Amino acid sequence: MPQPVTMSATLAADEALARRRQAGEKVISMASGEIGLPVLPALRERLAEAAGQAAYGPVTGSPALRAAAAGYWRRRGLTTHPDQVVAGPGSKPLLFALLLATGGDVVIPTPSWVSYAAQAQLVGVRSLPVPTLPGQGGVPDPDRLREAVTAARATGRNPRSVIVTVPDNPTGTIAAPETVRRLTQAARDLDLTVISDEIYCDLVYDPAATPAMSPALFAPERTVVTTGLTKNLALGGWRTGVTRLPDSEMGADLRERLTGVASQIWSSPPAPVQEAAAWAFGEPSEVVERIAAARRLHETVATAMAARFTAAGALLAPVTTTCYLYPDFEPLRDHLARTHGVRDGAELAHWLVERHGIGTLPAEAFGEAPHTLRLRAATSRLYGDTDERRTSTLYAADPLRLPWIESALDHVQEALADLVAPAGSRTPRPTRTAPPAA
């Protein structure tokens, strides 16, 4: 019998929240990390101009896109030739194809993005979860990685790769350069391919203070890097991604197998999107300025939202990148169980959406133990419900003063106040009959 395939937790939550909104309920959507910002006008123009390009094109991507991606990585300290680049319809399919091409079991960090373990299951291999260090999400603890891989091989399993996320989803944190270096040394000693998901690398608030170091800087001969335009330029629906393969014998072999997989699954990336993506990866001034504005906005709103969670008593590592928060409600465990009957992250997420229309995801969705009292909350869907509002938010001197941002922050603050209020002093259950301000 075929193995059951569950829907992505983020996409399932989005659909459930959309149904609530269509039913007239007030909804604050913080379940998925889709970036709610308008498309850069110059990108729209280039896509429209390329609409007549209907031929398949090369499986690995157009020469222009591969050259632009190579330049993008060179500017980040990774010497890259266009022949090392393979493009695809999003970094998500590329990650799946890399698991197929690499083969063997895969080590994934705990917590980690919802699709890593699911993709391994679809490929037909097993994932080997290894916890991350506190405040350094996305990179498995190097010492525990060694132990886990050695133990797995002793039982006949065949771990052949390790996935890292730099910077991290779901925690919004960055592993220290020394941790990344130790991870790559462990991978070298254990002969593991490192697959580095760097889709958020352009959204680090202060790179000088918290640099996001690619494992490819430490182990270039065995590190594969993936990225795309989904997060930095809010182009999730355009489905475009690129991967950088090592300039080594391992890289050449992996390129051949990855190209074969791509030829059988997507044939070639969409030609018009490749044209626009090549321009974007070239990083003209318009693109650099747009990403800088988005980065400032994410930092402002995520930091303000984080303050609401910590004021309510949740533990939260300093958010240094992206739009993600990963608050831990463990200090409130006794109160939540006694007052609300909430004993884990799933029950907490259910309470927030049922009582206050706030969509989040429990830590269990990211590979944590079911009893964990953590949530992943994303602020990237709070920027407005029209392109006009989103543009105003993007360039506002103080986005926190905009009515739709202020309303969302207040709504979450009121919900958290209700959550932590002593029994008998809780506010009445709100009626949710209007669409949200955002």
GROMACS .gro file of C-alpha atoms in nm:
model
  438
    1MET     CA    1   0.000   0.000   0.000
    2PRO     CA    2   0.121   0.355  -0.072
    3GLN     CA    3   0.235   0.550   0.233
    4PRO     CA    4  -0.003   0.822   0.353
    5VAL     CA    5   0.099   1.171   0.248
    6THR     CA    6  -0.019   1.448   0.475
    7MET     CA    7  -0.070   1.803   0.356
    8SER     CA    8   0.193   2.060   0.450
    9ALA     CA    9   0.100   2.199   0.793
   10THR     CA   10   0.150   2.558   0.680
   11LEU     CA   11  -0.064   2.521   0.368
   12ALA     CA   12  -0.334   2.331   0.557
   13ALA     CA   13  -0.347   2.604   0.823
   14ASP     CA   14  -0.370   2.871   0.552
   15GLU     CA   15  -0.668   2.697   0.393
   16ALA     CA   16  -0.844   2.657   0.728
   17LEU     CA   17  -0.794   3.027   0.809
   18ALA     CA   18  -0.919   3.125   0.462
   19ARG     CA   19  -1.241   2.931   0.525
   20ARG     CA   20  -1.289   3.115   0.856
   21ARG     CA   21  -1.233   3.449   0.687
   22GLN     CA   22  -1.482   3.366   0.412
   23ALA     CA   23  -1.733   3.277   0.684
   24GLY     CA   24  -1.704   3.630   0.821
   25GLU     CA   25  -1.478   3.559   1.116
   26LYS     CA   26  -1.203   3.795   1.222
   27VAL     CA   27  -0.875   3.618   1.153
   28ILE     CA   28  -0.514   3.706   1.229
   29SER     CA   29  -0.306   3.480   1.005
   30MET     CA   30   0.033   3.394   1.156
   31ALA     CA   31   0.050   3.027   1.054
   32SER     CA   32   0.246   3.046   0.729
   33GLY     CA   33   0.553   3.239   0.627
   34GLU     CA   34   0.425   3.372   0.298
   35ILE     CA   35   0.557   3.726   0.263
   36GLY     CA   36   0.262   3.960   0.221
   37LEU     CA   37   0.426   4.229   0.005
   38PRO     CA   38   0.355   4.345  -0.352
   39VAL     CA   39   0.568   4.246  -0.648
   40LEU     CA   40   0.840   4.494  -0.740
   41PRO     CA   41   0.704   4.680  -1.048
   42ALA     CA   42   1.024   4.630  -1.248
   43LEU     CA   43   0.992   4.255  -1.195
   44ARG     CA   44   0.632   4.259  -1.320
   45GLU     CA   45   0.746   4.439  -1.634
   46ARG     CA   46   1.018   4.185  -1.708
   47LEU     CA   47   0.782   3.894  -1.655
   48ALA     CA   48   0.529   4.049  -1.892
   49GLU     CA   49   0.794   4.113  -2.156
   50ALA     CA   50   0.901   3.747  -2.138
   51ALA     CA   51   0.548   3.605  -2.158
   52GLY     CA   52   0.602   3.493  -2.518
   53GLN     CA   53   0.884   3.256  -2.421
   54ALA     CA   54   0.706   2.919  -2.437
   55ALA     CA   55   0.983   2.672  -2.521
   56TYR     CA   56   1.110   2.427  -2.261
   57GLY     CA   57   1.470   2.544  -2.253
   58PRO     CA   58   1.762   2.367  -2.077
   59VAL     CA   59   1.674   2.132  -1.791
   60THR     CA   60   1.926   2.304  -1.563
   61GLY     CA   61   1.792   2.652  -1.638
   62SER     CA   62   1.869   2.926  -1.887
   63PRO     CA   63   2.232   3.039  -1.928
   64ALA     CA   64   2.130   3.390  -1.818
   65LEU     CA   65   1.971   3.269  -1.494
   66ARG     CA   66   2.258   3.036  -1.408
   67ALA     CA   67   2.513   3.313  -1.472
   68ALA     CA   68   2.315   3.557  -1.259
   69ALA     CA   69   2.284   3.307  -0.975
   70ALA     CA   70   2.657   3.238  -0.993
   71GLY     CA   71   2.723   3.609  -0.958
   72TYR     CA   72   2.482   3.630  -0.665
   73TRP     CA   73   2.683   3.364  -0.479
   74ARG     CA   74   3.020   3.514  -0.576
   75ARG     CA   75   2.917   3.841  -0.412
   76ARG     CA   76   2.860   3.638  -0.093
   77GLY     CA   77   3.205   3.488  -0.094
   78LEU     CA   78   3.122   3.161  -0.274
   79THR     CA   79   3.320   3.129  -0.597
   80THR     CA   80   3.069   2.981  -0.842
   81HIS     CA   81   3.070   2.891  -1.211
   82PRO     CA   82   2.736   2.885  -1.396
   83ASP     CA   83   2.787   2.512  -1.462
   84GLN     CA   84   2.756   2.454  -1.085
   85VAL     CA   85   2.404   2.602  -1.086
   86VAL     CA   86   2.081   2.410  -1.144
   87ALA     CA   87   1.752   2.601  -1.147
   88GLY     CA   88   1.408   2.464  -1.072
   89PRO     CA   89   1.045   2.562  -1.009
   90GLY     CA   90   1.112   2.672  -0.650
   91SER     CA   91   1.368   2.571  -0.390
   92LYS     CA   92   1.116   2.328  -0.241
   93PRO     CA   93   1.112   2.097  -0.548
   94LEU     CA   94   1.490   2.135  -0.569
   95LEU     CA   95   1.527   2.012  -0.210
   96PHE     CA   96   1.305   1.713  -0.289
   97ALA     CA   97   1.504   1.635  -0.603
   98LEU     CA   98   1.831   1.663  -0.407
   99LEU     CA   99   1.708   1.402  -0.160
  100LEU     CA  100   1.627   1.175  -0.453
  101ALA     CA  101   1.965   1.236  -0.613
  102THR     CA  102   2.163   1.196  -0.291
  103GLY     CA  103   1.989   0.882  -0.164
  104GLY     CA  104   2.022   0.734   0.181
  105ASP     CA  105   1.877   0.856   0.509
  106VAL     CA  106   1.897   1.226   0.591
  107VAL     CA  107   1.977   1.404   0.917
  108ILE     CA  108   1.744   1.696   0.988
  109PRO     CA  109   1.755   1.951   1.270
  110THR     CA  110   1.491   1.954   1.544
  111PRO     CA  111   1.295   2.174   1.517
  112SER     CA  112   1.297   2.222   1.140
  113TRP     CA  113   1.079   2.330   0.847
  114VAL     CA  114   0.769   2.116   0.816
  115SER     CA  115   0.856   1.962   0.477
  116TYR     CA  116   1.204   1.814   0.533
  117ALA     CA  117   1.084   1.498   0.710
  118ALA     CA  118   0.779   1.470   0.483
  119GLN     CA  119   0.995   1.491   0.171
  120ALA     CA  120   1.226   1.222   0.305
  121GLN     CA  121   0.924   0.999   0.358
  122LEU     CA  122   0.805   1.064   0.003
  123VAL     CA  123   1.149   0.980  -0.135
  124GLY     CA  124   1.140   0.653   0.057
  125VAL     CA  125   1.423   0.722   0.301
  126ARG     CA  126   1.416   0.784   0.673
  127SER     CA  127   1.493   1.111   0.847
  128LEU     CA  128   1.721   1.116   1.149
  129PRO     CA  129   1.623   1.409   1.376
  130VAL     CA  130   1.902   1.573   1.578
  131PRO     CA  131   1.831   1.863   1.819
  132THR     CA  132   1.981   2.206   1.765
  133LEU     CA  133   2.170   2.408   2.024
  134PRO     CA  134   1.968   2.666   2.227
  135GLY     CA  135   1.920   2.988   2.032
  136GLN     CA  136   2.095   2.841   1.724
  137GLY     CA  137   1.816   2.696   1.515
  138GLY     CA  138   1.861   2.525   1.181
  139VAL     CA  139   2.188   2.341   1.244
  140PRO     CA  140   2.198   2.006   1.429
  141ASP     CA  141   2.421   2.000   1.736
  142PRO     CA  142   2.749   1.872   1.582
  143ASP     CA  143   2.834   1.644   1.876
  144ARG     CA  144   2.490   1.484   1.880
  145LEU     CA  145   2.505   1.454   1.501
  146ARG     CA  146   2.817   1.241   1.531
  147GLU     CA  147   2.652   1.022   1.794
  148ALA     CA  148   2.327   0.982   1.600
  149VAL     CA  149   2.492   0.895   1.266
  150THR     CA  150   2.734   0.651   1.429
  151ALA     CA  151   2.450   0.481   1.617
  152ALA     CA  152   2.230   0.467   1.304
  153ARG     CA  153   2.506   0.310   1.096
  154ALA     CA  154   2.568   0.053   1.368
  155THR     CA  155   2.209  -0.068   1.318
  156GLY     CA  156   2.243  -0.093   0.941
  157ARG     CA  157   2.097   0.243   0.843
  158ASN     CA  158   2.268   0.456   0.579
  159PRO     CA  159   2.264   0.831   0.657
  160ARG     CA  160   2.421   1.010   0.361
  161SER     CA  161   2.322   1.375   0.400
  162VAL     CA  162   2.238   1.643   0.654
  163ILE     CA  163   2.005   1.937   0.594
  164VAL     CA  164   2.072   2.272   0.760
  165THR     CA  165   1.874   2.595   0.745
  166VAL     CA  166   2.078   2.915   0.761
  167PRO     CA  167   1.903   3.134   0.881
  168ASP     CA  168   1.636   2.922   1.044
  169ASN     CA  169   1.268   2.856   1.003
  170PRO     CA  170   1.089   2.810   1.248
  171THR     CA  171   1.295   2.985   1.517
  172GLY     CA  172   1.405   3.305   1.343
  173THR     CA  173   1.758   3.253   1.476
  174ILE     CA  174   2.100   3.191   1.321
  175ALA     CA  175   2.355   2.927   1.415
  176ALA     CA  176   2.690   3.071   1.523
  177PRO     CA  177   2.973   3.048   1.266
  178GLU     CA  178   3.166   2.813   1.498
  179THR     CA  179   2.865   2.580   1.518
  180VAL     CA  180   2.843   2.575   1.138
  181ARG     CA  181   3.217   2.505   1.113
  182ARG     CA  182   3.190   2.215   1.358
  183LEU     CA  183   2.891   2.080   1.168
  184THR     CA  184   3.086   2.076   0.843
  185GLN     CA  185   3.382   1.905   1.010
  186ALA     CA  186   3.149   1.636   1.141
  187ALA     CA  187   2.999   1.599   0.793
  188ARG     CA  188   3.348   1.561   0.646
  189ASP     CA  189   3.447   1.302   0.904
  190LEU     CA  190   3.123   1.108   0.849
  191ASP     CA  191   3.122   1.155   0.469
  192LEU     CA  192   2.785   1.333   0.464
  193THR     CA  193   2.662   1.570   0.195
  194VAL     CA  194   2.553   1.902   0.348
  195ILE     CA  195   2.235   2.047   0.196
  196SER     CA  196   2.214   2.409   0.308
  197ASP     CA  197   1.874   2.576   0.270
  198GLU     CA  198   1.959   2.948   0.258
  199ILE     CA  199   1.626   3.090   0.139
  200TYR     CA  200   1.631   3.348   0.424
  201CYS     CA  201   1.994   3.461   0.391
  202ASP     CA  202   1.901   3.810   0.267
  203LEU     CA  203   1.671   3.878   0.565
  204VAL     CA  204   1.929   3.896   0.846
  205TYR     CA  205   1.865   4.216   1.041
  206ASP     CA  206   2.228   4.294   1.129
  207PRO     CA  207   2.477   4.073   0.942
  208ALA     CA  208   2.770   4.229   1.127
  209ALA     CA  209   2.629   4.125   1.465
  210THR     CA  210   2.476   3.790   1.365
  211PRO     CA  211   2.633   3.667   1.040
  212ALA     CA  212   2.467   3.380   0.856
  213MET     CA  213   2.766   3.173   0.748
  214SER     CA  214   2.708   2.923   0.471
  215PRO     CA  215   2.850   2.574   0.534
  216ALA     CA  216   2.992   2.603   0.181
  217LEU     CA  217   3.250   2.846   0.320
  218PHE     CA  218   3.385   2.571   0.547
  219ALA     CA  219   3.328   2.255   0.340
  220PRO     CA  220   3.297   2.367  -0.024
  221GLU     CA  221   3.366   2.019  -0.161
  222ARG     CA  222   3.053   1.863  -0.006
  223THR     CA  223   2.802   2.147   0.048
  224VAL     CA  224   2.498   2.206  -0.172
  225VAL     CA  225   2.326   2.545  -0.133
  226THR     CA  226   1.966   2.623  -0.227
  227THR     CA  227   1.789   2.957  -0.238
  228GLY     CA  228   1.525   3.147  -0.434
  229LEU     CA  229   1.321   3.467  -0.452
  230THR     CA  230   1.027   3.346  -0.244
  231LYS     CA  231   1.123   3.523   0.078
  232ASN     CA  232   1.350   3.816  -0.004
  233LEU     CA  233   1.128   3.945  -0.287
  234ALA     CA  234   0.794   3.788  -0.183
  235LEU     CA  235   0.758   3.584  -0.504
  236GLY     CA  236   0.622   3.258  -0.365
  237GLY     CA  237   0.372   3.216  -0.645
  238TRP     CA  238   0.635   3.256  -0.915
  239ARG     CA  239   0.799   2.926  -0.812
  240THR     CA  240   1.164   2.982  -0.891
  241GLY     CA  241   1.471   2.851  -0.712
  242VAL     CA  242   1.837   2.774  -0.771
  243THR     CA  243   2.090   2.536  -0.623
  244ARG     CA  244   2.468   2.565  -0.613
  245LEU     CA  245   2.651   2.233  -0.639
  246PRO     CA  246   3.007   2.174  -0.514
  247ASP     CA  247   3.299   2.219  -0.754
  248SER     CA  248   3.424   1.868  -0.683
  249GLU     CA  249   3.390   1.510  -0.801
  250MET     CA  250   3.095   1.473  -0.561
  251GLY     CA  251   2.937   1.786  -0.708
  252ALA     CA  252   2.976   1.669  -1.068
  253ASP     CA  253   2.820   1.333  -0.988
  254LEU     CA  254   2.535   1.498  -0.798
  255ARG     CA  255   2.473   1.742  -1.085
  256GLU     CA  256   2.432   1.454  -1.330
  257ARG     CA  257   2.184   1.275  -1.104
  258LEU     CA  258   1.997   1.594  -1.012
  259THR     CA  259   1.962   1.687  -1.378
  260GLY     CA  260   1.822   1.344  -1.450
  261VAL     CA  261   1.565   1.379  -1.173
  262ALA     CA  262   1.470   1.727  -1.295
  263SER     CA  263   1.429   1.607  -1.652
  264GLN     CA  264   1.176   1.348  -1.539
  265ILE     CA  265   0.978   1.572  -1.302
  266TRP     CA  266   0.963   1.932  -1.429
  267SER     CA  267   1.156   1.922  -1.761
  268SER     CA  268   1.270   2.284  -1.721
  269PRO     CA  269   1.190   2.586  -1.505
  270PRO     CA  270   0.922   2.824  -1.643
  271ALA     CA  271   1.088   3.035  -1.910
  272PRO     CA  272   0.924   3.376  -1.844
  273VAL     CA  273   0.996   3.353  -1.472
  274GLN     CA  274   1.359   3.264  -1.545
  275GLU     CA  275   1.395   3.586  -1.742
  276ALA     CA  276   1.271   3.799  -1.452
  277ALA     CA  277   1.465   3.593  -1.196
  278ALA     CA  278   1.790   3.642  -1.386
  279TRP     CA  279   1.744   4.018  -1.360
  280ALA     CA  280   1.664   3.993  -0.988
  281PHE     CA  281   1.965   3.771  -0.907
  282GLY     CA  282   2.181   4.034  -1.077
  283GLU     CA  283   2.082   4.259  -0.784
  284PRO     CA  284   2.024   4.594  -0.954
  285SER     CA  285   1.967   4.889  -0.722
  286GLU     CA  286   1.588   4.852  -0.730
  287VAL     CA  287   1.614   4.497  -0.598
  288VAL     CA  288   1.870   4.584  -0.331
  289GLU     CA  289   1.655   4.872  -0.207
  290ARG     CA  290   1.337   4.662  -0.204
  291ILE     CA  291   1.500   4.381  -0.002
  292ALA     CA  292   1.645   4.633   0.243
  293ALA     CA  293   1.299   4.785   0.296
  294ALA     CA  294   1.145   4.441   0.350
  295ARG     CA  295   1.418   4.348   0.597
  296ARG     CA  296   1.356   4.666   0.801
  297LEU     CA  297   0.983   4.597   0.802
  298HIS     CA  298   1.024   4.235   0.916
  299GLU     CA  299   1.253   4.345   1.197
  300THR     CA  300   1.017   4.619   1.316
  301VAL     CA  301   0.700   4.411   1.321
  302ALA     CA  302   0.856   4.085   1.441
  303THR     CA  303   1.034   4.264   1.725
  304ALA     CA  304   0.711   4.435   1.832
  305MET     CA  305   0.522   4.105   1.820
  306ALA     CA  306   0.798   3.931   2.016
  307ALA     CA  307   0.758   4.189   2.291
  308ARG     CA  308   0.390   4.090   2.325
  309PHE     CA  309   0.480   3.725   2.375
  310THR     CA  310   0.756   3.788   2.627
  311ALA     CA  311   0.537   4.033   2.822
  312ALA     CA  312   0.285   3.750   2.858
  313GLY     CA  313   0.552   3.527   3.013
  314ALA     CA  314   0.667   3.321   2.715
  315LEU     CA  315   1.036   3.252   2.658
  316LEU     CA  316   1.170   3.369   2.326
  317ALA     CA  317   1.525   3.374   2.189
  318PRO     CA  318   1.616   3.712   2.036
  319VAL     CA  319   1.482   3.720   1.681
  320THR     CA  320   1.765   3.818   1.447
  321THR     CA  321   1.625   3.733   1.105
  322THR     CA  322   1.310   3.663   0.905
  323CYS     CA  323   0.954   3.713   1.027
  324TYR     CA  324   0.932   3.408   1.253
  325LEU     CA  325   0.881   3.383   1.629
  326TYR     CA  326   0.907   3.059   1.827
  327PRO     CA  327   0.776   3.138   2.176
  328ASP     CA  328   0.796   2.877   2.452
  329PHE     CA  329   0.504   2.876   2.699
  330GLU     CA  330   0.661   2.623   2.934
  331PRO     CA  331   0.674   2.876   3.227
  332LEU     CA  332   0.293   2.898   3.197
  333ARG     CA  333   0.230   2.523   3.178
  334ASP     CA  334   0.053   2.485   3.514
  335HIS     CA  335  -0.166   2.791   3.456
  336LEU     CA  336  -0.262   2.689   3.103
  337ALA     CA  337  -0.357   2.337   3.212
  338ARG     CA  338  -0.552   2.454   3.517
  339THR     CA  339  -0.732   2.750   3.355
  340HIS     CA  340  -0.779   2.643   2.993
  341GLY     CA  341  -0.711   2.269   2.981
  342VAL     CA  342  -0.419   2.342   2.747
  343ARG     CA  343  -0.133   2.095   2.787
  344ASP     CA  344   0.062   2.110   2.461
  345GLY     CA  345   0.129   2.323   2.156
  346ALA     CA  346  -0.152   2.176   1.950
  347GLU     CA  347  -0.409   2.256   2.219
  348LEU     CA  348  -0.264   2.605   2.258
  349ALA     CA  349  -0.284   2.672   1.884
  350HIS     CA  350  -0.640   2.541   1.886
  351TRP     CA  351  -0.733   2.768   2.178
  352LEU     CA  352  -0.592   3.077   2.006
  353VAL     CA  353  -0.771   3.017   1.678
  354GLU     CA  354  -1.103   2.910   1.830
  355ARG     CA  355  -1.127   3.184   2.092
  356HIS     CA  356  -0.946   3.471   1.919
  357GLY     CA  357  -0.914   3.379   1.550
  358ILE     CA  358  -0.532   3.380   1.565
  359GLY     CA  359  -0.368   3.120   1.345
  360THR     CA  360  -0.034   2.974   1.455
  361LEU     CA  361   0.136   2.635   1.429
  362PRO     CA  362   0.235   2.407   1.718
  363ALA     CA  363   0.596   2.301   1.765
  364GLU     CA  364   0.491   1.943   1.693
  365ALA     CA  365   0.454   2.043   1.325
  366PHE     CA  366   0.828   2.117   1.322
  367GLY     CA  367   0.933   1.783   1.469
  368GLU     CA  368   0.920   1.867   1.840
  369ALA     CA  369   0.772   1.625   2.096
  370PRO     CA  370   0.389   1.641   2.116
  371HIS     CA  371   0.390   1.772   2.475
  372THR     CA  372   0.601   2.077   2.380
  373LEU     CA  373   0.431   2.407   2.465
  374ARG     CA  374   0.576   2.609   2.178
  375LEU     CA  375   0.422   2.785   1.881
  376ARG     CA  376   0.557   2.918   1.553
  377ALA     CA  377   0.409   3.257   1.469
  378ALA     CA  378   0.488   3.447   1.148
  379THR     CA  379   0.425   3.820   1.114
  380SER     CA  380   0.460   3.838   0.734
  381ARG     CA  381   0.085   3.828   0.661
  382LEU     CA  382   0.002   4.130   0.878
  383TYR     CA  383   0.117   4.399   0.634
  384GLY     CA  384  -0.220   4.472   0.474
  385ASP     CA  385  -0.500   4.319   0.272
  386THR     CA  386  -0.441   4.518  -0.050
  387ASP     CA  387  -0.130   4.604  -0.252
  388GLU     CA  388  -0.189   4.970  -0.169
  389ARG     CA  389  -0.176   4.900   0.203
  390ARG     CA  390   0.119   4.664   0.171
  391THR     CA  391   0.316   4.924  -0.022
  392SER     CA  392   0.233   5.185   0.242
  393THR     CA  393   0.350   4.943   0.511
  394LEU     CA  394   0.673   4.864   0.328
  395TYR     CA  395   0.781   5.227   0.306
  396ALA     CA  396   0.619   5.370   0.621
  397ALA     CA  397   0.850   5.562   0.854
  398ASP     CA  398   0.680   5.388   1.146
  399PRO     CA  399   0.473   5.088   1.030
  400LEU     CA  400   0.361   5.017   1.387
  401ARG     CA  401   0.143   5.330   1.373
  402LEU     CA  402  -0.052   5.209   1.070
  403PRO     CA  403  -0.406   5.108   1.175
  404TRP     CA  404  -0.391   4.753   1.035
  405ILE     CA  405  -0.055   4.676   1.197
  406GLU     CA  406  -0.158   4.836   1.525
  407SER     CA  407  -0.487   4.644   1.519
  408ALA     CA  408  -0.310   4.308   1.468
  409LEU     CA  409  -0.062   4.375   1.749
  410ASP     CA  410  -0.341   4.483   1.983
  411HIS     CA  411  -0.548   4.178   1.894
  412VAL     CA  412  -0.264   3.942   1.978
  413GLN     CA  413  -0.186   4.133   2.298
  414GLU     CA  414  -0.549   4.104   2.411
  415ALA     CA  415  -0.554   3.733   2.332
  416LEU     CA  416  -0.238   3.674   2.532
  417ALA     CA  417  -0.375   3.878   2.821
  418ASP     CA  418  -0.683   3.655   2.815
  419LEU     CA  419  -0.457   3.349   2.804
  420VAL     CA  420  -0.262   3.443   3.116
  421ALA     CA  421  -0.546   3.603   3.313
  422PRO     CA  422  -0.631   3.433   3.646
  423ALA     CA  423  -0.929   3.201   3.644
  424GLY     CA  424  -1.248   3.398   3.701
  425SER     CA  425  -1.111   3.721   3.552
  426ARG     CA  426  -1.103   3.619   3.187
  427THR     CA  427  -1.258   3.845   2.929
  428PRO     CA  428  -1.577   3.727   2.757
  429ARG     CA  429  -1.528   3.518   2.446
  430PRO     CA  430  -1.505   3.771   2.160
  431THR     CA  431  -1.750   3.759   1.873
  432ARG     CA  432  -1.569   3.723   1.541
  433THR     CA  433  -1.802   3.862   1.277
  434ALA     CA  434  -1.589   4.108   1.083
  435PRO     CA  435  -1.287   4.064   0.859
  436PRO     CA  436  -0.954   4.168   1.007
  437ALA     CA  437  -0.814   4.516   0.969
  438ALA     CA  438  -0.511   4.368   0.801
   0.00000   0.00000   0.00000
